[in-house]
Short mmCIF file of C-alpha atoms in Angstrom, two decimals:
data_model
loop_
_atom_site.label_atom_id
_atom_site.label_comp_id
_atom_site.label_asym_id
_atom_site.label_seq_id
_atom_site.Cartn_x
_atom_site.Cartn_y
_atom_site.Cartn_z
CA MET G 1 12.35 13.60 -13.41
CA THR G 2 13.95 10.34 -12.16
CA ALA G 3 16.50 8.03 -14.06
CA ALA G 4 13.50 5.99 -14.69
CA THR G 5 11.54 8.20 -16.87
CA GLN G 6 14.62 9.88 -18.55
CA HIS G 7 15.30 6.71 -20.59
CA VAL G 8 11.83 5.60 -21.62
CA PRO G 9 10.89 8.46 -23.82
CA ALA G 10 14.37 8.22 -25.81
CA LEU G 11 13.16 4.62 -26.83
CA ALA G 12 9.95 6.10 -28.56
CA ALA G 13 8.06 2.94 -28.36
CA ARG G 14 7.27 0.10 -26.15
CA ALA G 15 8.83 -2.29 -28.93
CA ALA G 16 11.95 -0.41 -28.81
CA LEU G 17 12.47 -1.28 -25.30
CA ASN G 18 13.47 -4.82 -26.20
CA LEU G 19 11.99 -5.63 -22.71
CA PRO G 20 13.25 -9.19 -21.69
CA TYR G 21 11.19 -12.21 -20.82
CA THR G 22 12.05 -12.98 -17.10
CA HIS G 23 11.86 -16.58 -15.84
CA VAL G 24 13.53 -17.11 -12.65
CA ASP G 25 13.65 -20.55 -10.80
CA ASP G 26 14.92 -19.40 -7.35
CA ILE G 27 13.75 -17.88 -3.87
CA PHE G 28 15.59 -15.90 -1.13
CA ILE G 29 16.45 -17.87 1.75
CA ASP G 30 19.31 -17.66 4.35
CA GLY G 31 20.89 -14.75 2.29
CA ALA G 32 21.01 -16.57 -1.06
CA TRP G 33 18.99 -17.09 -4.05
CA THR G 34 18.22 -20.78 -3.64
CA PRO G 35 16.41 -23.04 -6.33
CA ALA G 36 12.88 -23.78 -5.26
CA HIS G 37 11.63 -27.27 -4.84
CA GLY G 38 8.76 -28.58 -7.12
CA THR G 39 8.08 -27.60 -10.69
CA GLY G 40 5.00 -25.31 -9.96
CA ARG G 41 5.10 -21.87 -11.63
CA ASN G 42 3.32 -18.68 -11.45
CA PRO G 43 3.17 -16.74 -14.71
CA VAL G 44 3.81 -12.80 -14.70
CA THR G 45 1.41 -11.05 -17.24
CA ASP G 46 1.66 -7.69 -18.50
CA PRO G 47 -1.69 -5.84 -17.96
CA ALA G 48 -1.32 -3.52 -20.91
CA THR G 49 -0.91 -6.41 -23.49
CA GLY G 50 -2.24 -9.36 -21.53
CA GLU G 51 1.01 -11.03 -22.70
CA VAL G 52 2.90 -13.27 -20.41
CA TRP G 53 6.40 -11.90 -19.86
CA GLY G 54 7.86 -13.95 -16.79
CA SER G 55 7.36 -16.44 -14.54
CA VAL G 56 8.34 -17.28 -10.91
CA PRO G 57 8.43 -20.45 -8.78
CA ASP G 58 5.33 -21.64 -6.86
CA ALA G 59 6.85 -22.34 -3.63
CA THR G 60 6.08 -25.58 -1.98
CA PRO G 61 5.75 -26.12 1.70
CA GLU G 62 9.16 -27.31 1.91
CA ASP G 63 10.36 -23.96 0.70
CA LEU G 64 8.10 -22.20 3.34
CA ASP G 65 9.42 -24.34 6.03
CA ALA G 66 12.88 -23.47 4.98
CA ALA G 67 12.28 -19.66 4.73
CA VAL G 68 10.56 -19.44 8.18
CA GLY G 69 13.07 -21.69 9.46
CA SER G 70 15.80 -19.19 8.49
CA ALA G 71 14.32 -16.47 9.76
CA ARG G 72 13.74 -18.35 12.93
CA ARG G 73 17.39 -18.96 13.34
CA ALA G 74 18.42 -15.73 12.45
CA PHE G 75 16.20 -14.22 15.23
CA ASP G 76 17.00 -16.95 18.04
CA ASP G 77 20.46 -17.37 17.50
CA GLY G 78 21.85 -14.64 15.09
CA GLU G 79 23.30 -11.08 15.58
CA TRP G 80 20.59 -9.12 14.43
CA PRO G 81 18.24 -8.63 17.27
CA ARG G 82 21.45 -8.11 19.41
CA LEU G 83 22.78 -5.40 17.41
CA THR G 84 22.07 -1.89 18.96
CA PRO G 85 19.24 0.13 17.17
CA SER G 86 21.93 2.38 15.85
CA GLU G 87 23.74 -0.29 14.18
CA ARG G 88 20.43 -1.48 12.73
CA ALA G 89 19.76 1.92 11.30
CA ALA G 90 23.15 2.03 9.48
CA TYR G 91 22.01 -0.95 7.57
CA LEU G 92 18.66 0.55 6.87
CA LEU G 93 20.49 3.68 5.40
CA ARG G 94 22.65 1.61 3.43
CA VAL G 95 19.54 -0.25 1.96
CA ALA G 96 18.19 3.03 1.10
CA GLU G 97 21.12 3.94 -0.93
CA GLU G 98 20.85 0.39 -2.85
CA VAL G 99 17.38 0.93 -3.68
CA GLU G 100 18.12 4.37 -5.02
CA LYS G 101 20.83 2.66 -7.44
CA ARG G 102 18.07 0.56 -8.55
CA ALA G 103 15.57 3.04 -9.55
CA GLU G 104 15.16 2.31 -13.23
CA GLU G 105 14.65 -1.25 -12.73
CA LEU G 106 12.13 -0.93 -10.00
CA SER G 107 10.18 1.39 -12.03
CA LEU G 108 10.02 -0.67 -15.28
CA THR G 109 9.51 -3.87 -13.29
CA ASN G 110 6.83 -2.38 -11.39
CA THR G 111 4.93 -0.99 -14.65
CA ARG G 112 5.28 -4.30 -16.33
CA GLU G 113 3.83 -6.26 -13.46
CA ASN G 114 0.60 -4.11 -12.46
CA GLY G 115 0.51 -1.50 -15.40
CA SER G 116 1.09 1.52 -13.00
CA PRO G 117 2.13 4.23 -15.28
CA VAL G 118 5.90 4.93 -15.16
CA SER G 119 4.87 8.72 -14.17
CA GLU G 120 3.90 6.82 -10.65
CA SER G 121 6.40 4.00 -10.55
CA ALA G 122 9.34 6.31 -11.29
CA GLY G 123 8.76 7.46 -7.69
CA ALA G 124 8.79 4.08 -6.14
CA ALA G 125 12.69 3.88 -5.36
CA ALA G 126 12.91 7.31 -3.93
CA ASN G 127 9.84 6.69 -1.79
CA ALA G 128 10.96 3.49 -0.57
CA ALA G 129 14.55 4.67 0.11
CA GLY G 130 12.81 7.67 2.38
CA ILE G 131 10.90 5.09 4.23
CA PHE G 132 14.08 3.35 5.37
CA ARG G 133 15.77 6.56 6.29
CA TYR G 134 12.72 7.73 8.34
CA PHE G 135 12.65 4.71 10.37
CA ALA G 136 16.46 4.98 10.58
CA THR G 137 15.90 8.08 12.45
CA LEU G 138 13.86 6.38 15.34
CA ALA G 139 16.90 4.40 16.40
CA ASP G 140 17.43 6.89 19.29
CA TYR G 141 13.83 6.32 20.32
CA LEU G 142 14.51 2.67 20.91
CA GLU G 143 17.72 3.11 22.73
CA ARG G 144 16.29 5.88 25.01
CA GLU G 145 15.93 4.31 28.55
CA ASP G 146 12.24 4.38 29.85
CA VAL G 147 11.97 4.47 33.61
CA ARG G 148 8.64 4.90 35.07
CA ALA G 149 8.06 5.64 38.95
CA PHE G 150 5.19 3.84 40.82
CA PRO G 151 2.32 6.11 41.30
CA LYS G 152 2.69 6.03 45.09
CA GLY G 153 6.30 5.87 45.30
CA GLY G 154 8.76 3.08 46.74
CA GLY G 155 9.66 1.73 43.35
CA GLU G 156 10.08 2.03 39.66
CA SER G 157 9.70 0.10 36.45
CA VAL G 158 12.34 -0.16 33.66
CA VAL G 159 10.21 -0.62 30.38
CA ARG G 160 12.11 -2.70 27.63
CA ARG G 161 11.15 -2.51 24.02
CA GLU G 162 12.02 -5.67 22.32
CA PRO G 163 11.55 -7.19 18.80
CA ILE G 164 8.52 -9.15 18.58
CA GLY G 165 10.25 -11.99 16.48
CA VAL G 166 9.70 -13.49 13.04
CA CYS G 167 7.36 -11.48 10.93
CA ALA G 168 5.20 -12.47 7.81
CA LEU G 169 5.02 -9.61 5.49
CA ILE G 170 2.24 -10.04 2.73
CA ALA G 171 2.28 -7.61 -0.15
CA PRO G 172 -0.52 -6.34 -2.36
CA TRP G 173 -0.22 -6.08 -6.16
CA ASN G 174 -1.05 -2.29 -6.70
CA PHE G 175 1.98 -1.01 -4.96
CA PRO G 176 3.94 -3.89 -4.42
CA ILE G 177 7.24 -2.19 -3.54
CA ASN G 178 6.52 0.61 -0.80
CA LEU G 179 3.66 -1.56 0.76
CA VAL G 180 6.18 -4.03 1.62
CA VAL G 181 8.78 -1.35 2.42
CA ILE G 182 6.65 0.25 5.15
CA LYS G 183 6.53 -3.11 6.97
CA LEU G 184 10.08 -4.19 6.34
CA ALA G 185 11.81 -0.96 7.40
CA PRO G 186 10.30 -0.68 11.01
CA ALA G 187 10.57 -4.58 11.31
CA LEU G 188 14.27 -4.23 10.63
CA LEU G 189 14.83 -1.51 12.76
CA ALA G 190 12.96 -3.16 15.64
CA GLY G 191 15.21 -6.20 15.28
CA CYS G 192 12.80 -8.46 13.76
CA THR G 193 13.50 -11.09 11.12
CA VAL G 194 11.01 -11.62 8.09
CA VAL G 195 9.67 -13.69 5.53
CA ILE G 196 7.93 -11.74 2.68
CA LYS G 197 5.35 -13.14 0.52
CA PRO G 198 4.45 -10.72 -2.68
CA ALA G 199 1.03 -10.83 -4.44
CA SER G 200 1.03 -13.44 -6.86
CA PRO G 201 0.72 -11.00 -9.98
CA THR G 202 3.49 -9.09 -8.93
CA PRO G 203 6.59 -11.00 -7.70
CA LEU G 204 9.50 -9.64 -9.62
CA SER G 205 9.74 -6.01 -8.32
CA LEU G 206 10.36 -7.25 -4.86
CA ARG G 207 13.26 -9.29 -6.13
CA VAL G 208 14.83 -5.88 -6.74
CA ILE G 209 14.42 -4.87 -3.13
CA ILE G 210 15.77 -8.15 -2.01
CA ASP G 211 18.83 -7.33 -4.09
CA ALA G 212 19.41 -4.19 -2.39
CA VAL G 213 19.01 -5.62 1.06
CA ALA G 214 21.82 -8.07 0.13
CA ALA G 215 23.99 -5.67 -1.31
CA ALA G 216 23.79 -3.27 1.86
CA GLY G 217 25.15 -6.51 3.71
CA VAL G 218 22.17 -7.35 5.90
CA PRO G 219 22.94 -10.47 7.58
CA ALA G 220 21.75 -13.95 6.22
CA GLY G 221 18.31 -15.11 7.44
CA VAL G 222 17.23 -11.70 8.38
CA VAL G 223 15.27 -11.11 5.12
CA ASN G 224 13.69 -14.02 3.20
CA LEU G 225 11.31 -14.07 0.08
CA VAL G 226 8.92 -16.80 -1.04
CA THR G 227 6.70 -16.69 -4.18
CA GLY G 228 3.37 -18.38 -4.83
CA SER G 229 -0.26 -18.34 -4.60
CA GLY G 230 -2.64 -17.33 -2.08
CA ARG G 231 -2.44 -20.84 -0.33
CA LEU G 232 1.08 -19.92 0.43
CA GLY G 233 0.35 -16.74 2.17
CA ASP G 234 -2.31 -18.74 4.14
CA SER G 235 0.19 -21.14 5.32
CA LEU G 236 2.67 -18.54 6.09
CA VAL G 237 0.03 -16.80 8.28
CA LYS G 238 -0.64 -20.01 10.17
CA HIS G 239 2.99 -21.10 10.61
CA PRO G 240 3.73 -22.23 13.86
CA ALA G 241 7.43 -20.31 13.83
CA VAL G 242 5.55 -16.91 12.76
CA ASP G 243 5.22 -14.45 15.70
CA LYS G 244 3.39 -11.72 13.71
CA VAL G 245 1.89 -10.93 10.50
CA ALA G 246 1.58 -7.77 8.45
CA PHE G 247 -0.80 -7.94 5.62
CA THR G 248 -2.18 -5.05 2.89
CA GLY G 249 -5.00 -6.21 0.75
CA SER G 250 -8.59 -6.72 0.26
CA THR G 251 -11.02 -6.70 3.25
CA PRO G 252 -12.44 -10.33 2.84
CA VAL G 253 -8.84 -11.77 2.74
CA GLY G 254 -7.99 -9.45 5.76
CA ARG G 255 -10.99 -11.07 7.53
CA LYS G 256 -9.52 -14.64 7.18
CA ILE G 257 -6.10 -13.45 8.16
CA ALA G 258 -7.69 -11.73 11.37
CA ALA G 259 -9.57 -15.07 12.10
CA ALA G 260 -6.40 -17.10 11.64
CA CYS G 261 -4.43 -14.91 14.03
CA GLY G 262 -7.26 -14.58 16.60
CA GLU G 263 -7.04 -18.45 16.72
CA LEU G 264 -3.42 -18.21 17.08
CA LEU G 265 -3.19 -15.09 19.44
CA ARG G 266 -0.80 -13.89 17.14
CA PRO G 267 -0.41 -10.08 16.67
CA VAL G 268 -1.56 -8.92 13.21
CA THR G 269 -1.50 -5.31 11.32
CA LEU G 270 -4.13 -5.21 8.66
CA GLU G 271 -4.21 -2.48 6.03
CA LEU G 272 -7.54 -3.13 3.92
CA GLY G 273 -9.85 -1.65 1.61
CA GLY G 274 -11.40 1.76 1.66
CA LYS G 275 -14.20 3.88 0.08
CA SER G 276 -13.14 7.23 0.99
CA SER G 277 -14.90 10.53 0.41
CA ALA G 278 -14.12 14.08 -0.62
CA ILE G 279 -16.23 16.59 0.72
CA VAL G 280 -16.33 19.80 -1.31
CA LEU G 281 -17.56 22.78 0.86
CA PRO G 282 -19.41 25.32 -0.67
CA ASP G 283 -16.55 27.86 -0.69
CA ALA G 284 -14.18 25.27 -2.25
CA ASP G 285 -11.85 26.45 -5.11
CA LEU G 286 -12.66 24.29 -8.07
CA ASP G 287 -9.76 25.11 -10.05
CA ALA G 288 -7.36 24.31 -7.29
CA MET G 289 -9.14 21.44 -6.56
CA SER G 290 -8.59 20.21 -10.11
CA GLU G 291 -4.80 20.25 -9.88
CA VAL G 292 -4.95 17.60 -7.08
CA LEU G 293 -7.95 15.55 -8.22
CA ILE G 294 -6.43 12.95 -9.99
CA ARG G 295 -3.69 12.29 -7.36
CA SER G 296 -6.14 12.59 -4.65
CA SER G 297 -9.28 10.45 -6.16
CA MET G 298 -7.95 8.22 -9.14
CA ARG G 299 -4.04 7.56 -8.17
CA ASN G 300 -2.48 4.71 -9.98
CA THR G 301 -5.61 4.20 -11.94
CA GLY G 302 -7.97 4.14 -9.15
CA GLN G 303 -6.11 1.07 -7.59
CA THR G 304 -5.11 2.80 -4.56
CA CYS G 305 -6.88 1.94 -0.93
CA TYR G 306 -7.10 5.38 0.57
CA ILE G 307 -8.31 7.74 -2.53
CA SER G 308 -11.50 9.47 -2.14
CA THR G 309 -13.60 8.14 -5.03
CA ARG G 310 -16.66 9.37 -3.64
CA ILE G 311 -17.17 13.11 -4.24
CA LEU G 312 -19.86 14.83 -2.12
CA ALA G 313 -20.82 18.16 -3.67
CA PRO G 314 -22.95 20.70 -2.39
CA ALA G 315 -26.27 21.18 -4.20
CA SER G 316 -25.62 24.73 -4.90
CA ARG G 317 -22.68 23.92 -7.01
CA TYR G 318 -23.25 20.36 -8.01
CA GLU G 319 -23.12 20.88 -11.80
CA ASP G 320 -20.09 22.97 -11.53
CA VAL G 321 -18.28 20.17 -9.63
CA VAL G 322 -19.60 17.52 -12.11
CA ASP G 323 -18.03 19.71 -15.13
CA MET G 324 -15.00 20.25 -13.20
CA VAL G 325 -14.35 16.56 -12.31
CA THR G 326 -15.33 15.42 -15.81
CA ARG G 327 -13.25 17.89 -17.82
CA THR G 328 -9.98 16.92 -15.45
CA ILE G 329 -10.41 12.96 -15.79
CA ALA G 330 -11.28 13.22 -19.46
CA ALA G 331 -8.24 15.19 -20.07
CA GLY G 332 -6.02 12.49 -18.39
CA LYS G 333 -4.29 10.56 -20.99
CA GLN G 334 -4.95 6.72 -21.20
CA GLY G 335 -2.46 4.33 -22.88
CA ASP G 336 0.84 2.65 -22.62
CA PRO G 337 1.78 2.90 -18.83
CA LEU G 338 5.59 2.68 -20.10
CA ASP G 339 4.93 6.18 -21.99
CA PRO G 340 5.85 8.87 -19.40
CA GLY G 341 2.96 10.98 -20.83
CA THR G 342 0.29 8.18 -19.76
CA VAL G 343 -1.94 9.21 -16.58
CA PHE G 344 -4.15 6.28 -16.66
CA GLY G 345 -2.83 2.88 -17.34
CA PRO G 346 -4.63 -0.60 -17.37
CA CYS G 347 -6.22 -2.63 -14.50
CA ALA G 348 -3.70 -4.83 -12.85
CA THR G 349 -5.34 -8.06 -13.65
CA GLU G 350 -7.96 -9.50 -15.95
CA SER G 351 -9.69 -10.39 -12.82
CA GLN G 352 -9.82 -6.84 -11.68
CA TYR G 353 -10.61 -5.49 -15.11
CA LYS G 354 -13.83 -7.74 -15.11
CA THR G 355 -14.68 -6.74 -11.70
CA VAL G 356 -14.42 -2.84 -12.80
CA LEU G 357 -16.47 -3.27 -15.66
CA GLU G 358 -19.18 -5.18 -13.63
CA TYR G 359 -19.17 -2.11 -11.49
CA VAL G 360 -19.77 0.40 -14.51
CA GLU G 361 -22.51 -1.75 -15.62
CA SER G 362 -24.09 -1.79 -12.24
CA GLY G 363 -23.96 1.83 -12.27
CA LEU G 364 -25.41 2.34 -15.35
CA ALA G 365 -28.25 0.09 -14.78
CA GLU G 366 -29.13 1.75 -11.32
CA GLY G 367 -29.56 5.00 -13.06
CA ALA G 368 -26.24 6.83 -12.53
CA ARG G 369 -25.19 9.16 -15.22
CA ALA G 370 -21.67 8.60 -16.96
CA THR G 371 -20.32 12.07 -17.88
CA THR G 372 -17.26 10.48 -19.25
CA GLY G 373 -15.99 6.98 -19.90
CA GLY G 374 -18.53 4.07 -18.78
CA ARG G 375 -17.19 1.29 -21.00
CA ALA G 376 -14.03 -0.73 -21.74
CA ALA G 377 -11.27 1.18 -23.51
CA ALA G 378 -10.44 0.14 -27.22
CA LEU G 379 -6.74 0.94 -27.62
CA GLY G 380 -4.54 -0.05 -30.48
CA ALA G 381 -0.72 0.24 -30.97
CA GLY G 382 0.03 -3.26 -29.47
CA LEU G 383 -2.37 -2.52 -26.63
CA GLU G 384 -5.49 -4.58 -27.72
CA GLY G 385 -5.03 -7.45 -25.22
CA GLY G 386 -4.74 -5.23 -22.39
CA TYR G 387 -7.03 -4.54 -19.41
CA PHE G 388 -8.15 -1.08 -20.01
CA VAL G 389 -11.34 0.58 -18.53
CA GLU G 390 -12.14 4.12 -19.71
CA PRO G 391 -11.71 6.48 -16.74
CA THR G 392 -15.25 7.02 -15.73
CA VAL G 393 -17.04 9.75 -13.73
CA PHE G 394 -20.70 8.92 -12.76
CA ALA G 395 -22.91 11.68 -11.85
CA ASP G 396 -26.52 11.52 -10.52
CA VAL G 397 -25.16 8.68 -7.74
CA THR G 398 -27.15 8.08 -4.67
CA PRO G 399 -26.19 6.69 -1.46
CA ASP G 400 -27.90 3.13 -1.91
CA MET G 401 -26.28 2.41 -5.15
CA ARG G 402 -23.45 -0.42 -5.23
CA ILE G 403 -21.05 1.97 -7.01
CA SER G 404 -21.50 4.36 -3.85
CA ARG G 405 -21.19 1.73 -1.07
CA GLU G 406 -18.41 -0.77 -2.36
CA GLU G 407 -14.88 -0.44 -3.18
CA ILE G 408 -14.23 -0.64 -6.79
CA PHE G 409 -10.49 -0.27 -6.96
CA GLY G 410 -10.46 0.92 -10.70
CA PRO G 411 -10.93 4.08 -12.62
CA VAL G 412 -14.21 5.32 -11.38
CA ILE G 413 -15.52 8.08 -9.33
CA CYS G 414 -18.89 8.83 -8.11
CA ILE G 415 -20.32 12.17 -7.39
CA LEU G 416 -23.18 12.39 -4.90
CA LYS G 417 -25.22 15.64 -3.92
CA TYR G 418 -25.78 17.06 -0.23
CA ASP G 419 -27.99 19.59 0.73
CA ASP G 420 -25.94 22.78 1.76
CA ALA G 421 -29.09 25.14 2.40
CA GLY G 422 -27.77 27.72 4.95
CA GLY G 423 -24.15 26.62 4.43
CA SER G 424 -24.91 23.20 6.39
CA VAL G 425 -22.58 20.62 5.70
CA GLU G 426 -24.45 18.27 8.21
CA GLU G 427 -25.62 16.06 5.19
CA ALA G 428 -22.09 15.75 3.87
CA VAL G 429 -20.65 14.67 6.95
CA ALA G 430 -23.43 12.10 7.36
CA LEU G 431 -22.99 10.56 4.05
CA ALA G 432 -19.04 10.73 4.45
CA ASN G 433 -19.39 8.63 7.54
CA ASN G 434 -22.37 6.35 6.16
CA THR G 435 -19.81 3.43 4.92
CA GLU G 436 -18.36 0.43 6.41
CA PHE G 437 -14.86 1.79 5.82
CA GLY G 438 -12.54 4.39 7.38
CA LEU G 439 -9.31 4.88 5.84
CA GLY G 440 -8.74 8.03 3.95
CA GLY G 441 -10.85 11.11 3.27
CA LEU G 442 -10.52 14.81 2.04
CA VAL G 443 -12.17 18.27 2.61
CA PHE G 444 -12.12 20.97 -0.01
CA GLY G 445 -12.76 24.46 1.11
CA GLY G 446 -11.62 28.19 1.27
CA ASP G 447 -11.48 28.54 4.94
CA PRO G 448 -8.91 26.09 6.75
CA GLU G 449 -10.57 26.56 9.96
CA ALA G 450 -13.94 25.38 8.85
CA ALA G 451 -12.34 22.74 6.68
CA LEU G 452 -10.52 21.46 9.62
CA ALA G 453 -13.68 21.38 11.67
CA VAL G 454 -15.35 19.19 9.20
CA ALA G 455 -12.00 16.97 9.08
CA ASP G 456 -12.35 16.25 12.66
CA ARG G 457 -15.92 15.03 12.25
CA MET G 458 -14.84 12.44 9.78
CA ASP G 459 -14.87 8.93 11.08
CA THR G 460 -11.73 7.86 9.15
CA GLY G 461 -7.90 7.13 9.97
CA SER G 462 -6.56 9.85 7.72
CA VAL G 463 -8.00 13.04 5.97
CA GLY G 464 -6.54 15.22 3.94
CA ILE G 465 -7.29 19.29 3.59
CA ASN G 466 -7.28 20.38 -0.16
CA PHE G 467 -4.71 17.72 -0.83
CA PHE G 468 -3.75 14.26 0.25
CA ALA G 469 -0.36 12.60 1.03
CA SER G 470 1.09 10.02 3.26
CA ASN G 471 3.57 11.34 5.84
CA HIS G 472 6.16 8.93 6.75
CA ALA G 473 6.04 10.35 10.40
CA ALA G 474 2.41 10.34 10.93
CA PRO G 475 0.23 7.22 11.52
CA PHE G 476 -1.60 5.56 9.05
CA GLY G 477 -4.03 3.19 9.63
CA GLY G 478 -7.97 2.22 9.05
CA ARG G 479 -10.96 2.05 11.14
CA HIS G 480 -13.85 -0.36 10.87
CA ASP G 481 -13.48 -2.51 7.63
CA SER G 482 -10.35 -0.68 6.54
CA GLY G 483 -8.35 -2.73 8.93
CA LEU G 484 -6.37 -3.14 12.40
CA GLY G 485 -3.42 -1.22 13.60
CA THR G 486 -1.05 1.38 12.34
CA GLU G 487 1.68 1.77 9.90
CA TYR G 488 3.97 4.71 9.49
CA GLY G 489 5.37 7.02 12.27
CA ILE G 490 6.48 5.67 15.87
CA GLU G 491 3.33 3.86 16.16
CA GLY G 492 4.12 1.94 13.14
CA LEU G 493 7.33 0.97 14.69
CA ASN G 494 5.61 0.03 17.91
CA ALA G 495 3.65 -2.85 16.21
CA TYR G 496 6.95 -4.84 15.74
CA LEU G 497 7.90 -4.43 19.38
CA SER G 498 6.99 -6.63 22.53
CA TYR G 499 7.18 -4.66 25.93
CA LYS G 500 8.65 -6.14 29.09
CA SER G 501 8.38 -4.22 32.34
CA ILE G 502 11.20 -4.90 34.89
CA HIS G 503 10.10 -3.70 38.63
CA ARG G 504 12.49 -2.65 40.96
CA ARG G 505 13.01 -0.84 44.30
CA ALA G 506 13.51 2.94 43.97
CA LYS G 507 17.31 3.69 44.24
CA ALA G 508 18.27 5.41 47.76
#
């Protein structure tokens, strides 16, 4: 248990936390918190209560120009790109230490912004610090000389890995801390400078990360932060002084960013939506599956891009799977996300709450059977205005239903049936691949080799066998409508590099 969860239960109740109203007037430019121009404000709402508890500036075009200009000067004229990778790695390690010092503040701020249960957000600091530390280990990779001989002799090429330049990092609201850090850490190690734009519902937790960056002594101008609406993000993507864009968010917004970057011939990394499947093989251990089900298929109240919200169950064991999934989800406590015992919190925004309810109504109208949930949650104790949807399990789902095809991004699981006559998994694989997305996936089975063979046939960027977790050292990325490019691993670092080949005659 981290510091973030140790303090909350002792306070007994939300009211006893005495959480402050947070009103800030500044953005981070050129190494300092700087008053924003203009009077526009963006409110910050607690999704558990529907109450506004903070606000941040709605940055102006002048603010954006100042932030990008700061990053541009730091890249073109500053020391950061000219440090050795090992020197930059030392800064990353200091940032990791500063992030860990702020674990409780990060957790509580994150939870108040998007309703992520503290049982989830308590690990945000440790995970973020781990990402910084992992990328620090890749300094040697950048420093290693890369000399390649001409295939027919007579010369050699020296391959230089250089930072790509000023990077626009645009974060989503579901994991506002770590989904920025997986961009920020490799960008910094590569020698890039950055402008961060958080999602408008979750602007405050990233201020804590910026404080950690500043405390670690990262030079002025290397990291900048602006807050504002989607229009600000659009302007950042198209800013003429930006060299690279990295975005995590919805597929429709990702398409617009891809179109803009294509027009500008600007490199872009896009980690977008998903509709991943968990294939339950006939020999799967359902008790073991139940122990990882919420983490794998309903993490963060279903607001996780890669989770497997489509469960493909063999006809021979269909009702057993339905019963297990229903019992497991129904047993998870829903309530105040500041309570460490809460498993399911609210939807992060009022808009998302309405969207999820529309999908639930669609599932019922199309003939799916809600074995638990299926409506808005009625919670008291000060949570009446919150955006709570009951965790819902739909059985008797067919592939043509909207809830089976479209990303819901809420606490809803669909269970489909596949024909496993004779032990065949052909239909299961076909169903798993019958989607426009390709981000995550799972295979549950008793025979590891058979499960691996099925995983190999799934058309997706990542697959877990009997569990799912992201590995900082392994590439993570989507196929099809789930995005472009890769994060994590050496591959994630390479996304922030530009290559130069210097050809010379071979040495005598």
